[in-house]
Short mmCIF file of C-alpha atoms and ligand atoms in Angstrom, two decimals:
data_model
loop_
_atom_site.label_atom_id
_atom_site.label_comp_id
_atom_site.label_asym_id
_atom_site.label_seq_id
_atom_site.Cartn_x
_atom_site.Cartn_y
_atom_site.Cartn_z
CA UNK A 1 16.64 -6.97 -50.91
CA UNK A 2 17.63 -5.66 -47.53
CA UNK A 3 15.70 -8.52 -45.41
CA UNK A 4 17.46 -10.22 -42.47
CA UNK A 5 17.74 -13.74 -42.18
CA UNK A 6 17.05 -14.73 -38.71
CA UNK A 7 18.44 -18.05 -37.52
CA UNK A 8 17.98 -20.28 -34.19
CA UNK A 9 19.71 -20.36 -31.43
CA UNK A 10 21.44 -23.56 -32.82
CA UNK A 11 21.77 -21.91 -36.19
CA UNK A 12 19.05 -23.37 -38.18
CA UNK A 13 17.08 -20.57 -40.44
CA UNK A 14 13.69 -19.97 -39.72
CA UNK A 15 12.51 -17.15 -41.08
CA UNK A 16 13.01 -13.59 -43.01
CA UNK A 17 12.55 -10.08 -41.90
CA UNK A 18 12.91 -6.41 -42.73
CA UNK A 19 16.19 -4.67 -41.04
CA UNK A 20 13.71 -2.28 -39.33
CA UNK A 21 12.16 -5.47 -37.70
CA UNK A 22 15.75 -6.69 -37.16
CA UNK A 23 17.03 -3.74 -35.39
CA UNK A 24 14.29 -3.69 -33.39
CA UNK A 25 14.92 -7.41 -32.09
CA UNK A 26 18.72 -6.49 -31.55
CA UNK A 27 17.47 -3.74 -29.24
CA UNK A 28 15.21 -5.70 -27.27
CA UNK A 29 18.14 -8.29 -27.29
CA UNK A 30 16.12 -10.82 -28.26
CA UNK A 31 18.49 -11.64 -31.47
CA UNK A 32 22.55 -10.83 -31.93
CA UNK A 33 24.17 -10.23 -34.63
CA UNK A 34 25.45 -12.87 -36.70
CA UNK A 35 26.69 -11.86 -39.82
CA UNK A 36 27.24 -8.08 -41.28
CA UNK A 37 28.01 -5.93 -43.94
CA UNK A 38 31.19 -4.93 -43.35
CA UNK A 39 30.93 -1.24 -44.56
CA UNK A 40 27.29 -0.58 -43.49
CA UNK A 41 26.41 0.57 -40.26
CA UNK A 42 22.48 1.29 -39.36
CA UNK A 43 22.56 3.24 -36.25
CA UNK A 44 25.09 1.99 -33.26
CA UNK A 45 24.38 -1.56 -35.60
CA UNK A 46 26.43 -2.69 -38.61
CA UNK A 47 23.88 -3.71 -41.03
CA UNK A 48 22.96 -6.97 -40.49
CA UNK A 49 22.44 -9.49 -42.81
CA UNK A 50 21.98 -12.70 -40.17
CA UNK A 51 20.69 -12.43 -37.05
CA UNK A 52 20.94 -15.21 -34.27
CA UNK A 53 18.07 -15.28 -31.86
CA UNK A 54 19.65 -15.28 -27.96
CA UNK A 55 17.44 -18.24 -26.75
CA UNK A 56 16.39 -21.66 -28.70
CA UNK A 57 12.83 -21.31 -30.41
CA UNK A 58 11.13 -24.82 -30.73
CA UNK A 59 9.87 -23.98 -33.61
CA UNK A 60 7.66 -27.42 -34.57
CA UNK A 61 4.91 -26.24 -32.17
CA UNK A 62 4.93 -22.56 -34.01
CA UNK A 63 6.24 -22.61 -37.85
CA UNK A 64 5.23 -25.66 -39.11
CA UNK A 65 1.38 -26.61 -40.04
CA UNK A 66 1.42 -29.96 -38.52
CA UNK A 67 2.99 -33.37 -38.18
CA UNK A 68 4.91 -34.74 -41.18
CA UNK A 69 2.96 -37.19 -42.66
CA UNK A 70 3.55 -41.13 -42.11
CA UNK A 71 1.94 -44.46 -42.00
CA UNK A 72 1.81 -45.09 -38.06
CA UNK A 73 0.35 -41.44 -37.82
CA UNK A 74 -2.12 -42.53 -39.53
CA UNK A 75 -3.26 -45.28 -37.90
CA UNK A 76 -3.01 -43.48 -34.81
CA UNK A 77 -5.09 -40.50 -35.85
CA UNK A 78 -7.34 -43.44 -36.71
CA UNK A 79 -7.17 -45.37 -33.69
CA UNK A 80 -6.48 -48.56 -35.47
CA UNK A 81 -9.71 -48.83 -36.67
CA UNK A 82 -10.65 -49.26 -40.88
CA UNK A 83 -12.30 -45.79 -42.12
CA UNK A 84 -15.01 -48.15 -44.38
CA UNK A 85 -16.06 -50.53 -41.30
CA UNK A 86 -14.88 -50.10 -38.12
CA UNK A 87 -12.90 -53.08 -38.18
CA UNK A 88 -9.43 -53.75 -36.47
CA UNK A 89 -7.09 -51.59 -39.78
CA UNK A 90 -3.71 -53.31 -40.51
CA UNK A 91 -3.28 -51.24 -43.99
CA UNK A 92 -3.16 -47.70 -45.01
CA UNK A 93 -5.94 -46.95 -47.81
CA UNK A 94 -5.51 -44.05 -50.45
CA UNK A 95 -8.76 -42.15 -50.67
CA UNK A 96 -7.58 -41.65 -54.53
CA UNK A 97 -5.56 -44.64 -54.91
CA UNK A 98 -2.08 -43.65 -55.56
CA UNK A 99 -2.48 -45.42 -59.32
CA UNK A 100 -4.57 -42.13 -60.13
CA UNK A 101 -1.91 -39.28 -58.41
CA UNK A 102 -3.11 -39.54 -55.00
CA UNK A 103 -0.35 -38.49 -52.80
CA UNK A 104 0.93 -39.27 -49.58
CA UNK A 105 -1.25 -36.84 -47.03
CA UNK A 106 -3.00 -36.76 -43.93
CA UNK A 107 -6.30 -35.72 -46.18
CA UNK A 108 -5.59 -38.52 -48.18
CA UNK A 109 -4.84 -41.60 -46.00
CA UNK A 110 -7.38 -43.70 -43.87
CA UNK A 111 -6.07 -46.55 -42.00
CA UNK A 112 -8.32 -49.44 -43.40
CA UNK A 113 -8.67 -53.39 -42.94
CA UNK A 114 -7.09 -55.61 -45.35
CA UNK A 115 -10.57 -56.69 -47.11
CA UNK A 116 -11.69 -53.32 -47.60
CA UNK A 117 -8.56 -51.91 -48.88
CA UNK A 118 -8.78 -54.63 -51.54
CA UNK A 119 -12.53 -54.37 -52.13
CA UNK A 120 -11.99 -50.46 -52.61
CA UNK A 121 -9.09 -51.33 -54.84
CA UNK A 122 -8.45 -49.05 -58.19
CA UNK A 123 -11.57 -46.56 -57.18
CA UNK A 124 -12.94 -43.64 -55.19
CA UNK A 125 -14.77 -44.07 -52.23
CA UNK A 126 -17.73 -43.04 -53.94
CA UNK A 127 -17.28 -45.06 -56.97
CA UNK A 128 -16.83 -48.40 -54.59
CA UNK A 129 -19.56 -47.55 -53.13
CA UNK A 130 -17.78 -47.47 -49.89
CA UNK A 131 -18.58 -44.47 -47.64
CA UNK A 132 -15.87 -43.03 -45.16
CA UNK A 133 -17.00 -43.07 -41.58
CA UNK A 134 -15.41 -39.35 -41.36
CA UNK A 135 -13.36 -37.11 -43.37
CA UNK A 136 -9.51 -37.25 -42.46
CA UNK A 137 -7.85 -34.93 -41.64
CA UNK A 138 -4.76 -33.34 -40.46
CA UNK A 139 -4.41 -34.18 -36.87
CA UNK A 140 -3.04 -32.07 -34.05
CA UNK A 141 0.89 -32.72 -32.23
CA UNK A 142 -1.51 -33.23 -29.39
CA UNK A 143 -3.35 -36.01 -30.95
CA UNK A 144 -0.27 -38.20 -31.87
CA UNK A 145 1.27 -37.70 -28.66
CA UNK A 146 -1.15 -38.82 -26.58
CA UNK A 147 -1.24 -42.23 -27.65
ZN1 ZN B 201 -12.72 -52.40 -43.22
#
């Protein structure tokens, strides 16, 4: 009940934490107060209820597990090339096509050519028969970036 929201410098949240851990960020000066109780005090502190860190976090790099998802990501995680053959990809493939609940993901979109996407079709890789050259995966800020 008594956690502290803790905002950005621009004012967008981030994260929760106890007032101990609050206090202790108002002492280093790290965070100020934001918002209060009015008839609380903690200390030389009122209690806090939102505290605003001094300087701007980026927080992409630290909070968040990775890129959002999205079509040119994918094909440039891939390097343009179609997950069955090699090939030069111009289409994004579901590993479990999309008609059977697979989902927009990194772990579940391959960059593919046009004639395998349609060869693969309605099935699994495994049930077309139609090995991926690697597993996808999630791939690094780093990774998109560079390209
Ligand atoms: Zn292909």
């Amino acid at each position: 009940m008594d956690a502290v929201l803790v905002i950005n410098a621009d004012l967008g949240p981030l994260h929760k934490v106890s007032v101990q851990h609050a206090i202790r960020m108002l002492l280093r000066r790290v965070a100020e107060i934001h918002e209060a109780e009015p008839d609380r005090r903690i200390g030389v502190f009122p209690m806090p209820r939102v505290v605003r860190l001094v300087r701007y976090v980026v927080t992409r790099w630290r909070f968040s597990s990775g890129p959002a998802w999205s079509r040119s990501g994918v094909h440039l995680r891939d390097g343009h090339r179609c997950a069955y053959c090699d090939g030069r990809a111009t289409t994004i493939d579901h590993v479990l096509p999309r008609s059977r609940g697979g989902r927009n993901t990194w772990k579940n979109t391959v960059a593919a050519c046009y004639a395998c996407n349609q060869r693969k079709g309605d099935r699994t890789p495994a049930e077309a028969g139609m090995p991926l050259r690697y597993d996808p995966a999630v791939p690094s800020w780093a990774a998109l970036v560079r390209l």
